[in-house]
GROMACS .gro file of C-alpha atoms in nm:
model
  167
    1UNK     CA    1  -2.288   0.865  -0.217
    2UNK     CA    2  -2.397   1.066  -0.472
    3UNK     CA    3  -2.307   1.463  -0.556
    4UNK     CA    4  -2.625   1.664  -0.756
    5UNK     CA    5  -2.520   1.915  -0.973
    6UNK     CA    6  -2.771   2.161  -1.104
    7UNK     CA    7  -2.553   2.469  -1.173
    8UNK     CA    8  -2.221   2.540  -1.394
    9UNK     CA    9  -1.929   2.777  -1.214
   10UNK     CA   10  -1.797   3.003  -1.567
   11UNK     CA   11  -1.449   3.190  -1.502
   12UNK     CA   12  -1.399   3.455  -1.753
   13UNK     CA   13  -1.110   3.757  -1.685
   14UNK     CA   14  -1.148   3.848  -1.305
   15UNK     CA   15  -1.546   3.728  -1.280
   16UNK     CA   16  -1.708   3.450  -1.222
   17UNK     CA   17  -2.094   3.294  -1.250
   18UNK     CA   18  -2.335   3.057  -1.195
   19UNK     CA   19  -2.509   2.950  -1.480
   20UNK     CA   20  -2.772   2.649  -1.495
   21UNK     CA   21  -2.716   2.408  -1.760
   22UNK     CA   22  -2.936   2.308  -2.090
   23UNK     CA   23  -3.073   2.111  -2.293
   24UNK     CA   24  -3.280   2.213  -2.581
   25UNK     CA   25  -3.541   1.952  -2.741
   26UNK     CA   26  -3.525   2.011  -3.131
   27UNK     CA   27  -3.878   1.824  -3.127
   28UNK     CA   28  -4.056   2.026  -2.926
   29UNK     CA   29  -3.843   2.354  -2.959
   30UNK     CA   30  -3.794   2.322  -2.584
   31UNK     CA   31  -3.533   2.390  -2.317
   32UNK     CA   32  -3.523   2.152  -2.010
   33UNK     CA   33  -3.281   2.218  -1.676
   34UNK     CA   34  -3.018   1.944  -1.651
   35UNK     CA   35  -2.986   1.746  -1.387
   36UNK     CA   36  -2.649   1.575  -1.394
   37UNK     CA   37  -2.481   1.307  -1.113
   38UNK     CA   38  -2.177   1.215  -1.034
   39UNK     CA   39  -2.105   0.839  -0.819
   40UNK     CA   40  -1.824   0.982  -0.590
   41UNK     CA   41  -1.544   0.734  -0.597
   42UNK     CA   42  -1.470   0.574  -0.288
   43UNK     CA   43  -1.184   0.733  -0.125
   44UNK     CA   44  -1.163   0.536   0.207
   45UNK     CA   45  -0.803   0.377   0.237
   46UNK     CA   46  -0.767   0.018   0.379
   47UNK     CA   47  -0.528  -0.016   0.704
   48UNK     CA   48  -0.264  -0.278   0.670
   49UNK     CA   49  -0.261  -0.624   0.759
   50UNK     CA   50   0.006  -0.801   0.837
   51UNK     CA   51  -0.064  -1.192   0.844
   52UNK     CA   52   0.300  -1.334   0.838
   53UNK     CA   53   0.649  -1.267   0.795
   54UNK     CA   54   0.846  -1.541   0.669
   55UNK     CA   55   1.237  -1.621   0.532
   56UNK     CA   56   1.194  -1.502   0.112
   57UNK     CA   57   1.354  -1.780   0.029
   58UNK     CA   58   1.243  -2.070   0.202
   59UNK     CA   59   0.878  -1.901   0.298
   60UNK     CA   60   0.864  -2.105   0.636
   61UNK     CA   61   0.982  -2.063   0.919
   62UNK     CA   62   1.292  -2.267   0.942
   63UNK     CA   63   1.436  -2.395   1.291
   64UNK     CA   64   1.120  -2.236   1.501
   65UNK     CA   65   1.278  -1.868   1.355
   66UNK     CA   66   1.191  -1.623   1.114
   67UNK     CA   67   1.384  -1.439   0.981
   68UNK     CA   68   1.798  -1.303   0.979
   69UNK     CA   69   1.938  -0.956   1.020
   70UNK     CA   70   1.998  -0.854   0.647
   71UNK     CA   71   1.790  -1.146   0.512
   72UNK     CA   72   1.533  -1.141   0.228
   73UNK     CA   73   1.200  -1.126   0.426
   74UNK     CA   74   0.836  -1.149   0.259
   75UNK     CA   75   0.546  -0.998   0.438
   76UNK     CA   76   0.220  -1.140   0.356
   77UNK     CA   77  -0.098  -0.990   0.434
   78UNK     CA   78  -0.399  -0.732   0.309
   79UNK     CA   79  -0.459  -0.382   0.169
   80UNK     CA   80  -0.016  -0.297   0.242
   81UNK     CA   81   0.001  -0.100  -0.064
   82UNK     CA   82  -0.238   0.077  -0.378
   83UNK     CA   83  -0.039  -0.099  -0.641
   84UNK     CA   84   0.255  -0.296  -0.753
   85UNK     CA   85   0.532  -0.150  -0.757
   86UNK     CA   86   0.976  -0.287  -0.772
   87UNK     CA   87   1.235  -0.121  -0.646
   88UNK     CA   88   1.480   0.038  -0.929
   89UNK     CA   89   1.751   0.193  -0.757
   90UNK     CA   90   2.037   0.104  -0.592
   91UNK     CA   91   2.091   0.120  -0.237
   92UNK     CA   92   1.706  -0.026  -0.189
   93UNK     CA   93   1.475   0.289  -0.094
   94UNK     CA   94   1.276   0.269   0.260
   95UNK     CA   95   0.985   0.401   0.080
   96UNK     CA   96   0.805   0.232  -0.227
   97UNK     CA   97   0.498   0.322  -0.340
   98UNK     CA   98   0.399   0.528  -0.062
   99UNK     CA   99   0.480   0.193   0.151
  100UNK     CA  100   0.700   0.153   0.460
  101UNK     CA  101   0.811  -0.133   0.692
  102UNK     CA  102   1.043  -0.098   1.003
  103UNK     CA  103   1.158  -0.380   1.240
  104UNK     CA  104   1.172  -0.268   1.606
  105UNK     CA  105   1.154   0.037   1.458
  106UNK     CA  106   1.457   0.050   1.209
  107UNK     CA  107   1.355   0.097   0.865
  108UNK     CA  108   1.375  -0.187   0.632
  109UNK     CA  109   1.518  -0.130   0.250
  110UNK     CA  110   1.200  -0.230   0.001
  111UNK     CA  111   1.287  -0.462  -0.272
  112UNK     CA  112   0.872  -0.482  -0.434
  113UNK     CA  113   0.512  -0.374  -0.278
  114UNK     CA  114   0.195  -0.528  -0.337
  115UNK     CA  115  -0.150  -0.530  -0.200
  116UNK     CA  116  -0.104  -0.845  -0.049
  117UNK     CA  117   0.268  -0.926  -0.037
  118UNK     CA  118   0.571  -0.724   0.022
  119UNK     CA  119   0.949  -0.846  -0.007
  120UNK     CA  120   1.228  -0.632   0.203
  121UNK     CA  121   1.615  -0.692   0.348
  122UNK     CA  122   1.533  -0.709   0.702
  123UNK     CA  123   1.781  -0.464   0.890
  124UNK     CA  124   2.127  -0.566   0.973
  125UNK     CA  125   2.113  -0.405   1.395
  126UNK     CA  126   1.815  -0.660   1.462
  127UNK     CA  127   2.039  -0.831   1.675
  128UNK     CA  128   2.296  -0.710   1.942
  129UNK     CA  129   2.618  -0.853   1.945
  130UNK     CA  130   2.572  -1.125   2.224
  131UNK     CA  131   2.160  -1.180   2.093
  132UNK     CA  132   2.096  -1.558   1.948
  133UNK     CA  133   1.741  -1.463   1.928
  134UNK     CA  134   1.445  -1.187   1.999
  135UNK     CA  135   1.062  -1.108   1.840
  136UNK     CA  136   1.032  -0.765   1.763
  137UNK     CA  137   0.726  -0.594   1.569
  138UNK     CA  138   0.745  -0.584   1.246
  139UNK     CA  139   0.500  -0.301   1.088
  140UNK     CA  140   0.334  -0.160   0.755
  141UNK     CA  141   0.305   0.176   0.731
  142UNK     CA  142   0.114   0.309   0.381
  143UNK     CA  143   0.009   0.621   0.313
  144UNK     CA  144   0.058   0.703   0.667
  145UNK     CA  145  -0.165   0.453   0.809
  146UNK     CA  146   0.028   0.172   1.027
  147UNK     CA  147  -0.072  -0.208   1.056
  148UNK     CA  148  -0.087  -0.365   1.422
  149UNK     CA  149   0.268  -0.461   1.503
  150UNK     CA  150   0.316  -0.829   1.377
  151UNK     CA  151   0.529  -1.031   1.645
  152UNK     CA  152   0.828  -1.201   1.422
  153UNK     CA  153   1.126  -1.398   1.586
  154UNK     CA  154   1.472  -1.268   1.460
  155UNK     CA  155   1.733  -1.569   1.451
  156UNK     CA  156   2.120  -1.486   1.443
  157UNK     CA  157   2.088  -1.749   1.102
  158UNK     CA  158   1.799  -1.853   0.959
  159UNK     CA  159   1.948  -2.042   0.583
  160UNK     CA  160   1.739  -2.145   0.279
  161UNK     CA  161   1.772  -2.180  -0.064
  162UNK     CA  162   1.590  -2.001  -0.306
  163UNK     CA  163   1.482  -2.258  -0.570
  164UNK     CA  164   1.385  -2.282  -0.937
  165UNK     CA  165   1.027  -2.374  -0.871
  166UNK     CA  166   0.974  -2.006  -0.682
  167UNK     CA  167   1.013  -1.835  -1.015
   0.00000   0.00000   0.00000
């Protein structure tokens, strides 16, 4: 898409005017009319995709489960946030980067936001009391635009190690 500009907008005191731009040819002591374009920059935002949600630590999904209430949980996917971007306060915001994620609907606490991977504590209330297990949706918001709910199974435990070969 491209804008044509043939005219100038000139603010001076309390008036304004349209002027037409230009350009005067020293060689042949002529003026010409500008013509100037612009290439508008694409401004359509990319919705979310969520392609898994996996233990931080371990990133599989030990024991046939997901992920633990107050675990370290990274979401994997495309177009979940504009930029990088780490959390740098403490306690861990619910919005980084213009990025959200919520759980059945409880927000989670952002640790870093990427375009293609995010890293959160999953929420402590996942689980009631008497719950071993449950999949609840698990959703990127950015912006204000929300991914399909990703289907991720919350496990009372779900251990791993973090390694030195992650780092």
């Amino acid at each position: 898409e491209y804008l044509l500009i043939r005219s100038a907008r000139t603010c001076a005191g309390s008036g304004c005017k349209l002027t037409q731009p230009w350009r005067f040819d020293l060689k042949t002591a002529t003026y010409y009319a500008l013509t100037v374009l612009f290439a508008a920059a694409a401004t359509a935002q990319e919705t979310p995709t969520v392609n898994r949600v996996l233990n931080a630590a371990s990133l599989t999904l030990p024991g046939g489960a997901s992920i633990a209430p107050g675990s370290l949980v990274s979401i994997f996917g495309s177009g979940m946030a504009g930029a990088p971007a780490s959390a740098s306060t403490n306690p861990l915001p619910a919005t980084l980067g213009g990025v959200s994620v919520t759980f059945n609907g409880l927000p989670a606490a952002i640790l870093y936001v990427s375009p293609g991977q995010i890293n959160v504590q999953a929420p402590w209330a996942l689980l009631e009391i008497d719950q071993q297990e449950r999949t609840v949706p698990v959703v990127v918001t950015r912006d204000g635009r929300a991914s399909a709910p990703f289907s991720a199974t919350v496990a009372r435990y779900s251990p791993a190690l973090f390694t030195v070969s992650q780092f």
